[in-house]
């Protein structure tokens, strides 16, 4: 990067340049190591597809005043319903097909899985049903069984295809989220579950990161983000040697969440990438008998 660029004001990159920075970082990594782990290669391919798709998604209007958002969040209702999501169906089908190809190859599935996903992509009403059900947290088991594909692969493909739309909407709505009124275990924008956390530099407050749209929201330090337990006996955390990462566990629901402590670093942090950089912590958590939340 050019030396005459102004210093970054924020250590955590949150604007639209974030995904470009992630791809640059992966490129540097690949040059250093000669090849990337296969899960990272798949992530990079998906991200390139998603960012190319995203470049043709216009920024949506929030469609909601600050007061209306405040009141909705106060009632525990996330800001974005499925029907408010503006989807370009041609692009959504293209993303679904592209993601299916990458995921089938990466997970070593039979070619029949690719054909089944292609049939779903071609059937607009079935694709819409899969998107809606996934977004609303409903199982995809009946569509998966009907087409003979695993539910897990179908859900991963839906998630990858919707990601560019969800992050675009989340960026448009994020300024309407009042962090004081939400404090719940699901995303204030899309209602998704968190899959990563961080402790802020200012006060060490704990924030969660949405697994679906990358929205960040403030949450209690000692409360399980999956079952809401506040039992001091059930909740604990472990830190790595440098104290940079934490693994929070809950013995009531046996779930874990990883976190990065921003007080312990001055480096640029790309939160969506941190999920992948910390795969070693996932292995430790699973070995200790916990599951990803
Ligand atoms: Zn979300
Ligand atoms: Zn729990």
Tab-separated table of N, CA and C in Angstrom, residues 60-126:
chain	number	residue	atom	x	y	z
A	60	UNK	N	-29.739	-0.197	-0.632
A	60	UNK	CA	-31.173	-0.044	-0.410
A	60	UNK	C	-31.465	1.150	0.500
A	61	UNK	N	-32.660	1.706	0.377
A	61	UNK	CA	-33.104	2.756	1.298
A	61	UNK	C	-33.503	2.081	2.608
A	62	UNK	N	-33.159	2.672	3.773
A	62	UNK	CA	-33.516	2.018	5.037
A	62	UNK	C	-35.030	1.794	5.187
A	63	UNK	N	-35.872	2.692	4.639
A	63	UNK	CA	-37.323	2.477	4.655
A	63	UNK	C	-37.930	2.508	6.047
A	64	UNK	N	-37.248	3.174	6.982
A	64	UNK	CA	-37.683	3.129	8.388
A	64	UNK	C	-37.012	4.313	9.089
A	65	UNK	N	-37.786	5.026	9.920
A	65	UNK	CA	-37.180	6.159	10.627
A	65	UNK	C	-36.425	5.652	11.857
A	66	UNK	N	-35.594	6.520	12.410
A	66	UNK	CA	-34.839	6.173	13.617
A	66	UNK	C	-35.797	5.813	14.767
A	67	UNK	N	-36.921	6.576	14.850
A	67	UNK	CA	-37.894	6.332	15.932
A	67	UNK	C	-38.562	4.965	15.752
A	68	UNK	N	-38.934	4.666	14.499
A	68	UNK	CA	-39.602	3.377	14.232
A	68	UNK	C	-38.639	2.217	14.530
A	69	UNK	N	-37.369	2.410	14.156
A	69	UNK	CA	-36.375	1.357	14.411
A	69	UNK	C	-36.196	1.164	15.914
A	70	UNK	N	-36.149	2.274	16.640
A	70	UNK	CA	-35.971	2.218	18.099
A	70	UNK	C	-37.112	1.429	18.732
A	71	UNK	N	-38.329	1.735	18.277
A	71	UNK	CA	-39.497	1.069	18.861
A	71	UNK	C	-39.529	-0.425	18.489
A	72	UNK	N	-39.193	-0.726	17.246
A	72	UNK	CA	-39.182	-2.129	16.804
A	72	UNK	C	-38.145	-2.948	17.587
A	73	UNK	N	-36.958	-2.380	17.741
A	73	UNK	CA	-35.903	-3.081	18.491
A	73	UNK	C	-36.302	-3.238	19.954
A	74	UNK	N	-36.965	-2.209	20.477
A	74	UNK	CA	-37.423	-2.263	21.870
A	74	UNK	C	-38.397	-3.412	22.104
A	75	UNK	N	-39.121	-3.783	21.038
A	75	UNK	CA	-40.056	-4.917	21.159
A	75	UNK	C	-39.387	-6.245	20.810
A	76	UNK	N	-38.091	-6.195	20.542
A	76	UNK	CA	-37.366	-7.440	20.257
A	76	UNK	C	-37.516	-7.920	18.827
A	77	UNK	N	-37.925	-7.003	17.916
A	77	UNK	CA	-38.122	-7.408	16.516
A	77	UNK	C	-36.947	-6.906	15.672
A	78	UNK	N	-36.227	-7.828	14.989
A	78	UNK	CA	-35.117	-7.377	14.137
A	78	UNK	C	-35.638	-6.466	13.009
A	79	UNK	N	-34.747	-5.636	12.459
A	79	UNK	CA	-35.187	-4.609	11.513
A	79	UNK	C	-35.550	-5.107	10.117
A	80	UNK	N	-34.969	-6.227	9.686
A	80	UNK	CA	-35.148	-6.636	8.286
A	80	UNK	C	-35.914	-7.953	8.172
A	81	UNK	N	-37.152	-7.856	7.649
A	81	UNK	CA	-37.933	-9.081	7.396
A	81	UNK	C	-37.591	-9.598	6.003
A	82	UNK	N	-37.853	-10.867	5.781
A	82	UNK	CA	-37.490	-11.435	4.477
A	82	UNK	C	-38.138	-10.668	3.322
A	83	UNK	N	-39.403	-10.286	3.498
A	83	UNK	CA	-40.102	-9.596	2.405
A	83	UNK	C	-39.578	-8.181	2.157
A	84	UNK	N	-38.782	-7.665	3.085
A	84	UNK	CA	-38.201	-6.338	2.878
A	84	UNK	C	-36.843	-6.405	2.189
A	85	UNK	N	-36.378	-7.601	1.984
A	85	UNK	CA	-35.081	-7.804	1.347
A	85	UNK	C	-35.277	-7.629	-0.160
A	86	UNK	N	-34.561	-6.659	-0.771
A	86	UNK	CA	-34.759	-6.554	-2.223
A	86	UNK	C	-33.759	-7.453	-2.930
A	87	UNK	N	-34.314	-8.453	-3.597
A	87	UNK	CA	-33.491	-9.470	-4.255
A	87	UNK	C	-33.612	-9.339	-5.767
A	88	UNK	N	-32.472	-9.304	-6.427
A	88	UNK	CA	-32.447	-9.381	-7.885
A	88	UNK	C	-32.362	-10.879	-8.183
A	89	UNK	N	-33.456	-11.440	-8.718
A	89	UNK	CA	-33.534	-12.895	-8.839
A	89	UNK	C	-32.536	-13.490	-9.827
A	90	UNK	N	-32.238	-12.734	-10.875
A	90	UNK	CA	-31.248	-13.253	-11.830
A	90	UNK	C	-29.883	-13.364	-11.139
A	91	UNK	N	-29.549	-12.319	-10.385
A	91	UNK	CA	-28.280	-12.333	-9.663
A	91	UNK	C	-28.292	-13.403	-8.558
A	92	UNK	N	-29.418	-13.520	-7.864
A	92	UNK	CA	-29.520	-14.515	-6.787
A	92	UNK	C	-29.322	-15.937	-7.343
A	93	UNK	N	-29.917	-16.198	-8.519
A	93	UNK	CA	-29.746	-17.521	-9.137
A	93	UNK	C	-28.287	-17.746	-9.544
A	94	UNK	N	-27.688	-16.692	-10.095
A	94	UNK	CA	-26.277	-16.777	-10.510
A	94	UNK	C	-25.376	-17.071	-9.299
A	95	UNK	N	-25.633	-16.365	-8.202
A	95	UNK	CA	-24.826	-16.567	-6.996
A	95	UNK	C	-25.052	-17.956	-6.415
A	96	UNK	N	-26.290	-18.407	-6.434
A	96	UNK	CA	-26.621	-19.734	-5.901
A	96	UNK	C	-25.887	-20.816	-6.708
A	97	UNK	N	-25.935	-20.692	-8.032
A	97	UNK	CA	-25.252	-21.689	-8.883
A	97	UNK	C	-23.741	-21.657	-8.665
A	98	UNK	N	-23.189	-20.445	-8.605
A	98	UNK	CA	-21.736	-20.304	-8.429
A	98	UNK	C	-21.294	-20.865	-7.086
A	99	UNK	N	-22.046	-20.540	-6.036
A	99	UNK	CA	-21.704	-21.027	-4.688
A	99	UNK	C	-21.839	-22.550	-4.636
A	100	UNK	N	-22.885	-23.076	-5.294
A	100	UNK	CA	-23.093	-24.529	-5.302
A	100	UNK	C	-21.881	-25.233	-5.906
A	101	UNK	N	-21.372	-24.701	-7.031
A	101	UNK	CA	-20.209	-25.306	-7.693
A	101	UNK	C	-19.005	-25.351	-6.763
A	102	UNK	N	-18.749	-24.236	-6.081
A	102	UNK	CA	-17.577	-24.165	-5.193
A	102	UNK	C	-17.753	-25.105	-3.995
A	103	UNK	N	-18.940	-25.086	-3.403
A	103	UNK	CA	-19.160	-25.888	-2.187
A	103	UNK	C	-19.186	-27.387	-2.485
A	104	UNK	N	-19.766	-27.768	-3.618
A	104	UNK	CA	-19.800	-29.193	-3.979
A	104	UNK	C	-18.367	-29.695	-4.183
A	105	UNK	N	-17.581	-28.883	-4.889
A	105	UNK	CA	-16.188	-29.282	-5.139
A	105	UNK	C	-15.403	-29.342	-3.825
A	106	UNK	N	-15.565	-28.317	-3.019
A	106	UNK	CA	-14.785	-28.237	-1.787
A	106	UNK	C	-15.132	-29.342	-0.792
A	107	UNK	N	-16.422	-29.699	-0.733
A	107	UNK	CA	-16.821	-30.717	0.243
A	107	UNK	C	-16.739	-32.131	-0.345
A	108	UNK	N	-16.280	-32.225	-1.592
A	108	UNK	CA	-16.091	-33.546	-2.202
A	108	UNK	C	-17.384	-34.325	-2.384
A	109	UNK	N	-18.482	-33.610	-2.694
A	109	UNK	CA	-19.776	-34.282	-2.875
A	109	UNK	C	-19.886	-34.856	-4.286
A	110	UNK	N	-20.829	-35.770	-4.417
A	110	UNK	CA	-21.087	-36.394	-5.718
A	110	UNK	C	-21.606	-35.339	-6.710
A	111	UNK	N	-21.356	-35.560	-8.012
A	111	UNK	CA	-21.896	-34.621	-9.015
A	111	UNK	C	-23.428	-34.524	-8.969
A	112	UNK	N	-24.086	-35.567	-8.432
A	112	UNK	CA	-25.554	-35.507	-8.334
A	112	UNK	C	-25.987	-34.357	-7.420
A	113	UNK	N	-25.134	-34.012	-6.440
A	113	UNK	CA	-25.472	-32.897	-5.547
A	113	UNK	C	-25.497	-31.597	-6.341
A	114	UNK	N	-24.526	-31.447	-7.256
A	114	UNK	CA	-24.481	-30.237	-8.078
A	114	UNK	C	-25.718	-30.164	-8.968
A	115	UNK	N	-26.115	-31.318	-9.523
A	115	UNK	CA	-27.292	-31.336	-10.392
A	115	UNK	C	-28.552	-30.991	-9.605
A	116	UNK	N	-28.638	-31.499	-8.375
A	116	UNK	CA	-29.822	-31.227	-7.539
A	116	UNK	C	-29.904	-29.735	-7.211
A	117	UNK	N	-28.761	-29.136	-6.874
A	117	UNK	CA	-28.753	-27.706	-6.541
A	117	UNK	C	-29.081	-26.875	-7.785
A	118	UNK	N	-28.642	-27.351	-8.933
A	118	UNK	CA	-28.937	-26.637	-10.173
A	118	UNK	C	-30.442	-26.649	-10.467
A	119	UNK	N	-31.074	-27.785	-10.152
A	119	UNK	CA	-32.538	-27.853	-10.333
A	119	UNK	C	-33.245	-26.864	-9.412
A	120	UNK	N	-32.751	-26.746	-8.191
A	120	UNK	CA	-33.365	-25.790	-7.254
A	120	UNK	C	-33.188	-24.361	-7.791
A	121	UNK	N	-31.969	-24.075	-8.308
A	121	UNK	CA	-31.704	-22.730	-8.840
A	121	UNK	C	-32.638	-22.397	-10.001
A	122	UNK	N	-33.006	-23.422	-10.798
A	122	UNK	CA	-33.844	-23.177	-11.983
A	122	UNK	C	-35.316	-22.992	-11.639
A	123	UNK	N	-35.696	-23.423	-10.455
A	123	UNK	CA	-37.107	-23.337	-10.057
A	123	UNK	C	-37.276	-22.138	-9.118
A	124	UNK	N	-37.680	-21.023	-9.682
A	124	UNK	CA	-37.721	-19.772	-8.923
A	124	UNK	C	-38.535	-19.893	-7.627
A	125	UNK	N	-39.691	-20.587	-7.690
A	125	UNK	CA	-40.502	-20.626	-6.472
A	125	UNK	C	-39.872	-21.519	-5.401
A	126	UNK	N	-39.209	-22.581	-5.846
A	126	UNK	CA	-38.529	-23.448	-4.873
A	126	UNK	C	-37.323	-22.722	-4.261
